[in-house]
Tab-separated table of C-alpha atoms and ligand atoms in Angstrom:
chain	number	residue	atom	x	y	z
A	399	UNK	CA	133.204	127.081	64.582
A	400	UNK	CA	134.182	123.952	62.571
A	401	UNK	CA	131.048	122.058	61.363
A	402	UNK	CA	131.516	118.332	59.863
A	403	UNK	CA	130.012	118.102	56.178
A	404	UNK	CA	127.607	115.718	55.387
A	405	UNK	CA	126.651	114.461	52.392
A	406	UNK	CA	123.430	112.845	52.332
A	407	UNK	CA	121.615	110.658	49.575
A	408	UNK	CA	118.028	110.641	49.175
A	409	UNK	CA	116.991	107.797	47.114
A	410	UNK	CA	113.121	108.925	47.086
A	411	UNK	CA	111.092	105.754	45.215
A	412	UNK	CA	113.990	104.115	43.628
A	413	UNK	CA	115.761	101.187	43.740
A	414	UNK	CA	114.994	97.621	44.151
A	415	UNK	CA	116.933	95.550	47.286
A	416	UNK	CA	119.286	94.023	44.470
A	417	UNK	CA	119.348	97.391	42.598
A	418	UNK	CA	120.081	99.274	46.794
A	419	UNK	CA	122.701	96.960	47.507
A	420	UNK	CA	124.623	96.814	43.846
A	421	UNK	CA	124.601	100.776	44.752
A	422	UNK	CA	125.836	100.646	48.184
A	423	UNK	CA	128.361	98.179	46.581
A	424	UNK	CA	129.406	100.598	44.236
A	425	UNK	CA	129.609	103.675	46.878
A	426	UNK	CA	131.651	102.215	49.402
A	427	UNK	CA	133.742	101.079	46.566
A	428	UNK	CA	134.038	104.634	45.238
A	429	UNK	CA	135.032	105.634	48.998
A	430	UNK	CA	137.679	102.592	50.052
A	431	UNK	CA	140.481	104.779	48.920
A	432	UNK	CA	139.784	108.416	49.962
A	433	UNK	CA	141.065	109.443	53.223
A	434	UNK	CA	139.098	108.271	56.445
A	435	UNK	CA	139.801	111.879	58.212
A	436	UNK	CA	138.986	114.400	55.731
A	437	UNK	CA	135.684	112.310	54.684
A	438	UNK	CA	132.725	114.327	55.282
A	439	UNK	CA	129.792	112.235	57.091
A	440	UNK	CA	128.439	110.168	54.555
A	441	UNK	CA	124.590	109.038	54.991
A	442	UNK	CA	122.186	107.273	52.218
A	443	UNK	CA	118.411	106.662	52.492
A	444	UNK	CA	117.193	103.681	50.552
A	445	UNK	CA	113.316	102.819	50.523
A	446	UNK	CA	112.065	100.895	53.484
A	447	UNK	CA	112.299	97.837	52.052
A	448	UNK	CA	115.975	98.109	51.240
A	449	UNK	CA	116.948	98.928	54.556
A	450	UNK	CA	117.316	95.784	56.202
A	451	UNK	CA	120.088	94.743	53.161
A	452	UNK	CA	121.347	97.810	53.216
A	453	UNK	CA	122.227	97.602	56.673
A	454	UNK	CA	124.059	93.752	56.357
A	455	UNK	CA	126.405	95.875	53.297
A	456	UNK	CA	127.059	98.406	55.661
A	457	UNK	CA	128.231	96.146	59.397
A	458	UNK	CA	131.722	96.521	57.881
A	459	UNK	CA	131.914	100.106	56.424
A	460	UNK	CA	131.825	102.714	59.715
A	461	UNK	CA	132.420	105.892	57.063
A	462	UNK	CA	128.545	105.251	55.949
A	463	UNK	CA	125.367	105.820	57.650
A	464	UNK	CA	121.555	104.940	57.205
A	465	UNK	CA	118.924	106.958	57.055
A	466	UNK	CA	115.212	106.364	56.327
A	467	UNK	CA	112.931	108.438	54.162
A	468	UNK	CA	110.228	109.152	56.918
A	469	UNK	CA	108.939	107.652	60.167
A	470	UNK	CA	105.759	107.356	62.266
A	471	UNK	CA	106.127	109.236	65.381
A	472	UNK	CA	104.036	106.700	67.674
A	473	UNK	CA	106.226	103.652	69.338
A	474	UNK	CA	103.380	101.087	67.632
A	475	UNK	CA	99.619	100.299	67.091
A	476	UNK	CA	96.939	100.165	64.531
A	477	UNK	CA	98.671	102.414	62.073
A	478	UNK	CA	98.237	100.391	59.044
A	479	UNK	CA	101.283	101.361	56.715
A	480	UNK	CA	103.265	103.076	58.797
A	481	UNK	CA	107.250	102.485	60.787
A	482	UNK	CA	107.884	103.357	63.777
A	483	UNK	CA	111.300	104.370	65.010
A	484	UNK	CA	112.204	101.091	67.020
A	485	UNK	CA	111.582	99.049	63.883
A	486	UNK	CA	114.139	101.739	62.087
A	487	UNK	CA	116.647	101.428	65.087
A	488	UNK	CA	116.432	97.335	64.269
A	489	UNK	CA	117.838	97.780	61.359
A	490	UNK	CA	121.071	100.392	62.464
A	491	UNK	CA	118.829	103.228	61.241
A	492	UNK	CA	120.695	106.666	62.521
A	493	UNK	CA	118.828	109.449	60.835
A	494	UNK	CA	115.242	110.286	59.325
A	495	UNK	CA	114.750	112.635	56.292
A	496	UNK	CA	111.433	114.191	57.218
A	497	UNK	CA	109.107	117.478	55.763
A	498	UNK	CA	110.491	116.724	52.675
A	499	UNK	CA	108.205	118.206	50.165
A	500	UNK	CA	107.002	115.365	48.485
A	501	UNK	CA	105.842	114.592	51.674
A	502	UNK	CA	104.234	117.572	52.133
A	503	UNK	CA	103.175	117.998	48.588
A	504	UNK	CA	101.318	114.849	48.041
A	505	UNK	CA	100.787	113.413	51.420
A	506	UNK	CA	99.854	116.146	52.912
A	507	UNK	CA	102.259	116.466	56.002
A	508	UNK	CA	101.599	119.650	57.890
A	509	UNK	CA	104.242	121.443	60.241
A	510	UNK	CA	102.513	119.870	63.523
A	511	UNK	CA	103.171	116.097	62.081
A	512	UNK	CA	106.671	117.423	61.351
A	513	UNK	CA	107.503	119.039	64.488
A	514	UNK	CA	105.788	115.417	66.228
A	515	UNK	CA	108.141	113.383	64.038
A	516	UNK	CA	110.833	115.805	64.683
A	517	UNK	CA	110.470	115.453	68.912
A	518	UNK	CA	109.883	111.532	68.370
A	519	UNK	CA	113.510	111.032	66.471
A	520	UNK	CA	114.851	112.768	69.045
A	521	UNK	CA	113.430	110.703	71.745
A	522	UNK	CA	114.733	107.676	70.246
A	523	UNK	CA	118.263	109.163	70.237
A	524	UNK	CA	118.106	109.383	66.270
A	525	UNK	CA	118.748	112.319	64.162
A	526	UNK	CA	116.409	114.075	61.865
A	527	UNK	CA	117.215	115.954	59.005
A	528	UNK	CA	114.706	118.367	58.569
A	529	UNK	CA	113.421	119.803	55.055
A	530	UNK	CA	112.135	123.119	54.246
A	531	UNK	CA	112.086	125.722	51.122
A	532	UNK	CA	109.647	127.877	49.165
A	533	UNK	CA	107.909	127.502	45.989
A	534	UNK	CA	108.810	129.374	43.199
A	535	UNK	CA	105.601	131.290	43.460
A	536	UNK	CA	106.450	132.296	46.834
A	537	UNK	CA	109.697	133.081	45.814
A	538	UNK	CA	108.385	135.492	43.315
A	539	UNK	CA	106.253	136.622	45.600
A	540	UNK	CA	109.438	137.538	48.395
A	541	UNK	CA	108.755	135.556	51.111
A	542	UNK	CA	111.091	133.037	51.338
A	543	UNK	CA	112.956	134.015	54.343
A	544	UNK	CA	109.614	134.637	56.140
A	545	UNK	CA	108.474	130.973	54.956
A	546	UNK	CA	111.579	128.829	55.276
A	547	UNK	CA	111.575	130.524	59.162
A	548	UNK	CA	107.961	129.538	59.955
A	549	UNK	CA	108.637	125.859	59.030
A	550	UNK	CA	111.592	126.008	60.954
A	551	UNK	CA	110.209	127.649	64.008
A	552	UNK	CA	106.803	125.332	64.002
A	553	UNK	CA	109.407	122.234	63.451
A	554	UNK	CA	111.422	122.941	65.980
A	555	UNK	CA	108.176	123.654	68.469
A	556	UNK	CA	108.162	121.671	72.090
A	557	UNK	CA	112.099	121.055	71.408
A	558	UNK	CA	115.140	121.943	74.209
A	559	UNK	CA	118.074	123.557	72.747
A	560	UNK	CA	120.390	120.260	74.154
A	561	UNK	CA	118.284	118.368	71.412
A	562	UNK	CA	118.069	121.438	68.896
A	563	UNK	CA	121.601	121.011	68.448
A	564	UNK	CA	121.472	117.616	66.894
A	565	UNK	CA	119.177	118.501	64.296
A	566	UNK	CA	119.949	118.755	60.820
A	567	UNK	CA	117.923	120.947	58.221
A	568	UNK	CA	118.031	120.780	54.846
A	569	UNK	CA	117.475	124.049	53.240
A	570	UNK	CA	115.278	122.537	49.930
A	571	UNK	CA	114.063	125.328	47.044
A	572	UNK	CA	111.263	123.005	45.674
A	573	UNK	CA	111.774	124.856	42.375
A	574	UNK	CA	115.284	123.285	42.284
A	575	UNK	CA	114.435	119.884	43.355
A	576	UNK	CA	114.226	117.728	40.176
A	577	UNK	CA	114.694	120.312	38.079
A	578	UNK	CA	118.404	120.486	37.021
A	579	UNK	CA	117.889	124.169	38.143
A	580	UNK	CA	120.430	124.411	41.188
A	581	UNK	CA	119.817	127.345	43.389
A	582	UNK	CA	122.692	130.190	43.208
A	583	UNK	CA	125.227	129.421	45.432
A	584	UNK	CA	125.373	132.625	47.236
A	585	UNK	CA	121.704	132.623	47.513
A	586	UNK	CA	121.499	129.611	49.127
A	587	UNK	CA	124.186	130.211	51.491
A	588	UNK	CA	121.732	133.715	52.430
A	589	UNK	CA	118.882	131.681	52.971
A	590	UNK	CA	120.639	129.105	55.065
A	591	UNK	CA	122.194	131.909	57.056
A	592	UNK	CA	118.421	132.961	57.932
A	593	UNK	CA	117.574	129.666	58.970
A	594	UNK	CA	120.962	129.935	61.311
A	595	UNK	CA	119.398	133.137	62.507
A	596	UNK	CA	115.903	131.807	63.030
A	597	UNK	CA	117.561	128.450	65.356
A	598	UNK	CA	119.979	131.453	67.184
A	599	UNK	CA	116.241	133.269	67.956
A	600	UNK	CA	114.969	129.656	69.231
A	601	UNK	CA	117.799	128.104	70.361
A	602	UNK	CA	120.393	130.791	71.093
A	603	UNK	CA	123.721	131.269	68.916
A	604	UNK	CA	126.009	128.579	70.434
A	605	UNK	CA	123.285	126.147	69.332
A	606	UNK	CA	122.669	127.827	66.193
A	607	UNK	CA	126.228	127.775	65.484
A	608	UNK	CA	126.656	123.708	65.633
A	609	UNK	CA	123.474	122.603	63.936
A	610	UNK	CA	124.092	121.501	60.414
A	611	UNK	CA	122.192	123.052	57.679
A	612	UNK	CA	122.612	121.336	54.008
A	613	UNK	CA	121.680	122.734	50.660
A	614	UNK	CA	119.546	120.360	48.647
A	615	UNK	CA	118.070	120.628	44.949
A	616	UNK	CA	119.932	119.866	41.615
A	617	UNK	CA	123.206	118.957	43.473
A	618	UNK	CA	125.913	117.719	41.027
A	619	UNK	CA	129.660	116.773	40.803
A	620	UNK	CA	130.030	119.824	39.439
A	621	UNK	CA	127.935	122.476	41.990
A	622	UNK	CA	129.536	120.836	45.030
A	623	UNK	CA	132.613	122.482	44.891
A	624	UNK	CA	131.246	126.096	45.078
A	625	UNK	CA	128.562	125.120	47.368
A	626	UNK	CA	130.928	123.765	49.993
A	627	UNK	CA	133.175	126.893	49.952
A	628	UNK	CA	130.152	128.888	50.708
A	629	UNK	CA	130.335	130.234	54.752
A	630	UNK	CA	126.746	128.777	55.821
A	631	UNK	CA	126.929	125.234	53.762
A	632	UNK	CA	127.405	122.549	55.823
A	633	UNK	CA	126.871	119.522	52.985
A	634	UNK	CA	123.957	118.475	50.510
A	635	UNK	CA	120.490	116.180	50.270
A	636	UNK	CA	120.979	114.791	47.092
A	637	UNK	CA	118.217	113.012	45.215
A	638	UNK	CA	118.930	112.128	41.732
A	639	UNK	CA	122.973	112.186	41.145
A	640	UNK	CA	122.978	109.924	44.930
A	641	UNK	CA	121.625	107.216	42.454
A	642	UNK	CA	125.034	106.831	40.558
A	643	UNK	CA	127.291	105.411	42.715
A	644	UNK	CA	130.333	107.640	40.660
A	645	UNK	CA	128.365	110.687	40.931
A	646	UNK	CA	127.811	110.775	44.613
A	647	UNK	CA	131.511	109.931	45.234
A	648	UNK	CA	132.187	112.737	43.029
A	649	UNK	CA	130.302	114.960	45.317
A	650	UNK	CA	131.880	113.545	48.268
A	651	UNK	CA	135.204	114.369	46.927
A	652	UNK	CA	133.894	117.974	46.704
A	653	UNK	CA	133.412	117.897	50.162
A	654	UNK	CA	136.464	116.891	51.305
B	571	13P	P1	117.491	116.405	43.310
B	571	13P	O1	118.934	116.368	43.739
B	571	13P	O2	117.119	115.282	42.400
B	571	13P	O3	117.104	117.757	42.795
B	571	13P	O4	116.615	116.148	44.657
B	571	13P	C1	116.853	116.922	45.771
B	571	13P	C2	116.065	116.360	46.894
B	571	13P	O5	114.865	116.471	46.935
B	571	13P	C3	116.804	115.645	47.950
B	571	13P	O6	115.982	115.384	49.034
């Protein structure tokens, strides 16, 4: 079973519009001259309010798509601060990163909002990519597998396998994320195969088989290589090398 690649680009809070757009700029650059077939998907996830510019940099480029950081998952109302998906879909928004662990970490999202988030994306015909990973405490304390499963299982909650199959996870250590610490490749690729295991118990095998599950945390030019060649890899969530345009062409190229 042949899954595309994707490479993703999580921004986080960086970035002004001019400073979103110069990068775009320099990432479709990087890209002109690589070969259209053998690109893996390409996605990048400015702040909110680099979005709508994003978007006009991207009407002529087909080999890039947007993504926002999070979402609200009702259609609209008095939720002071918050975007709902039809306000994303506006702007050519395809995907939503969400249960990231800053989000969980300091605003407090909880598996239920996730898995509401998760069903709402769907509804809207967009695609999330949904994070999870352990602590290093609990990874010390050996229950990752048991961990990165629950937030997988509660996630994917309420959810047919028809839609399961257009999810995409990102398997996150948060010990890695920031860090410079990348996660061994091999381990990675054992954890991601649990996840697979976990959507085959929810969503049967053929299902598990096509969803997309990306390693995220410390990603560089030069981890992408062996991470790619790794069975269970399907691509990366990149935070801090997405912000040089030269480095996240780099790690395209290692996923072509
Ligand atoms: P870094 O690549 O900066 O470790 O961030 C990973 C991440 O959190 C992507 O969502």
């Amino acid at each position: 079973m042949s899954r595309k690649p994707i490479i993703a680009g999580n921004w986080k809070m960086h970035n002004t519009t001019k400073e979103s757009v110069e990068l775009t700029k320099g990432i479709i650059e990087g890209i002109k001259d690589l070969n259209k077939d053998s690109l893996p998907e390409i996605v990048i996830a400015p702040v909110f309010t680099s979005l709508c510019s994003v978007a006009c940099e991207l009407k002529e480029c087909k080999e890039i798509a947007l993504s926002s950081q999070n979402c609200y998952y009702e259609p609209k109302g008095a939720f002071t601060g918050e975007i709902s998906l039809d306000m994303l879909k506006d702007l050519n928004v395809t995907n939503v990163i969400i249960g990231h662990s800053e989000r969980r970490q300091y605003f407090k999202e909880d598996d239920e909002m996730i898995n509401k988030k998760a069903i709402a994306i769907l509804e809207n015909g967009l695609t999330p990519i949904i994070c999870c990973g352990e602590t290093l405490e609990q990874r010390e304390m050996g229950v990752t597998d048991s961990h990165v499963s629950s937030q997988i299982v509660k996630a994917l909650e309420n959810i047919e396998p028809s839609e399961i199959e257009k999810v995409v996870i990102a398997y996150e250590p948060i010990w890695a994320i920031g860090t410079g610490k990348t996660c061994d490749s091999q381990e990675a690729n054992r954890v991601i195969k649990v996840i697979r295991n976990t959507i085959a118990q929810v969503a049967g095998n053929a299902v598990a088989e096509k969803v997309r599950i990306l390693y995220g945390g410390s990603v560089k030019p030069s981890t992408i290589v062996e991470q790619m060649a790794q069975s269970d890899i399907d691509g990366a969530l990149v935070g801090g090398a997405s912000l040089k345009a030269e480095d996240f062409v780099e790690i395209i190229k290692g996923a072509m």
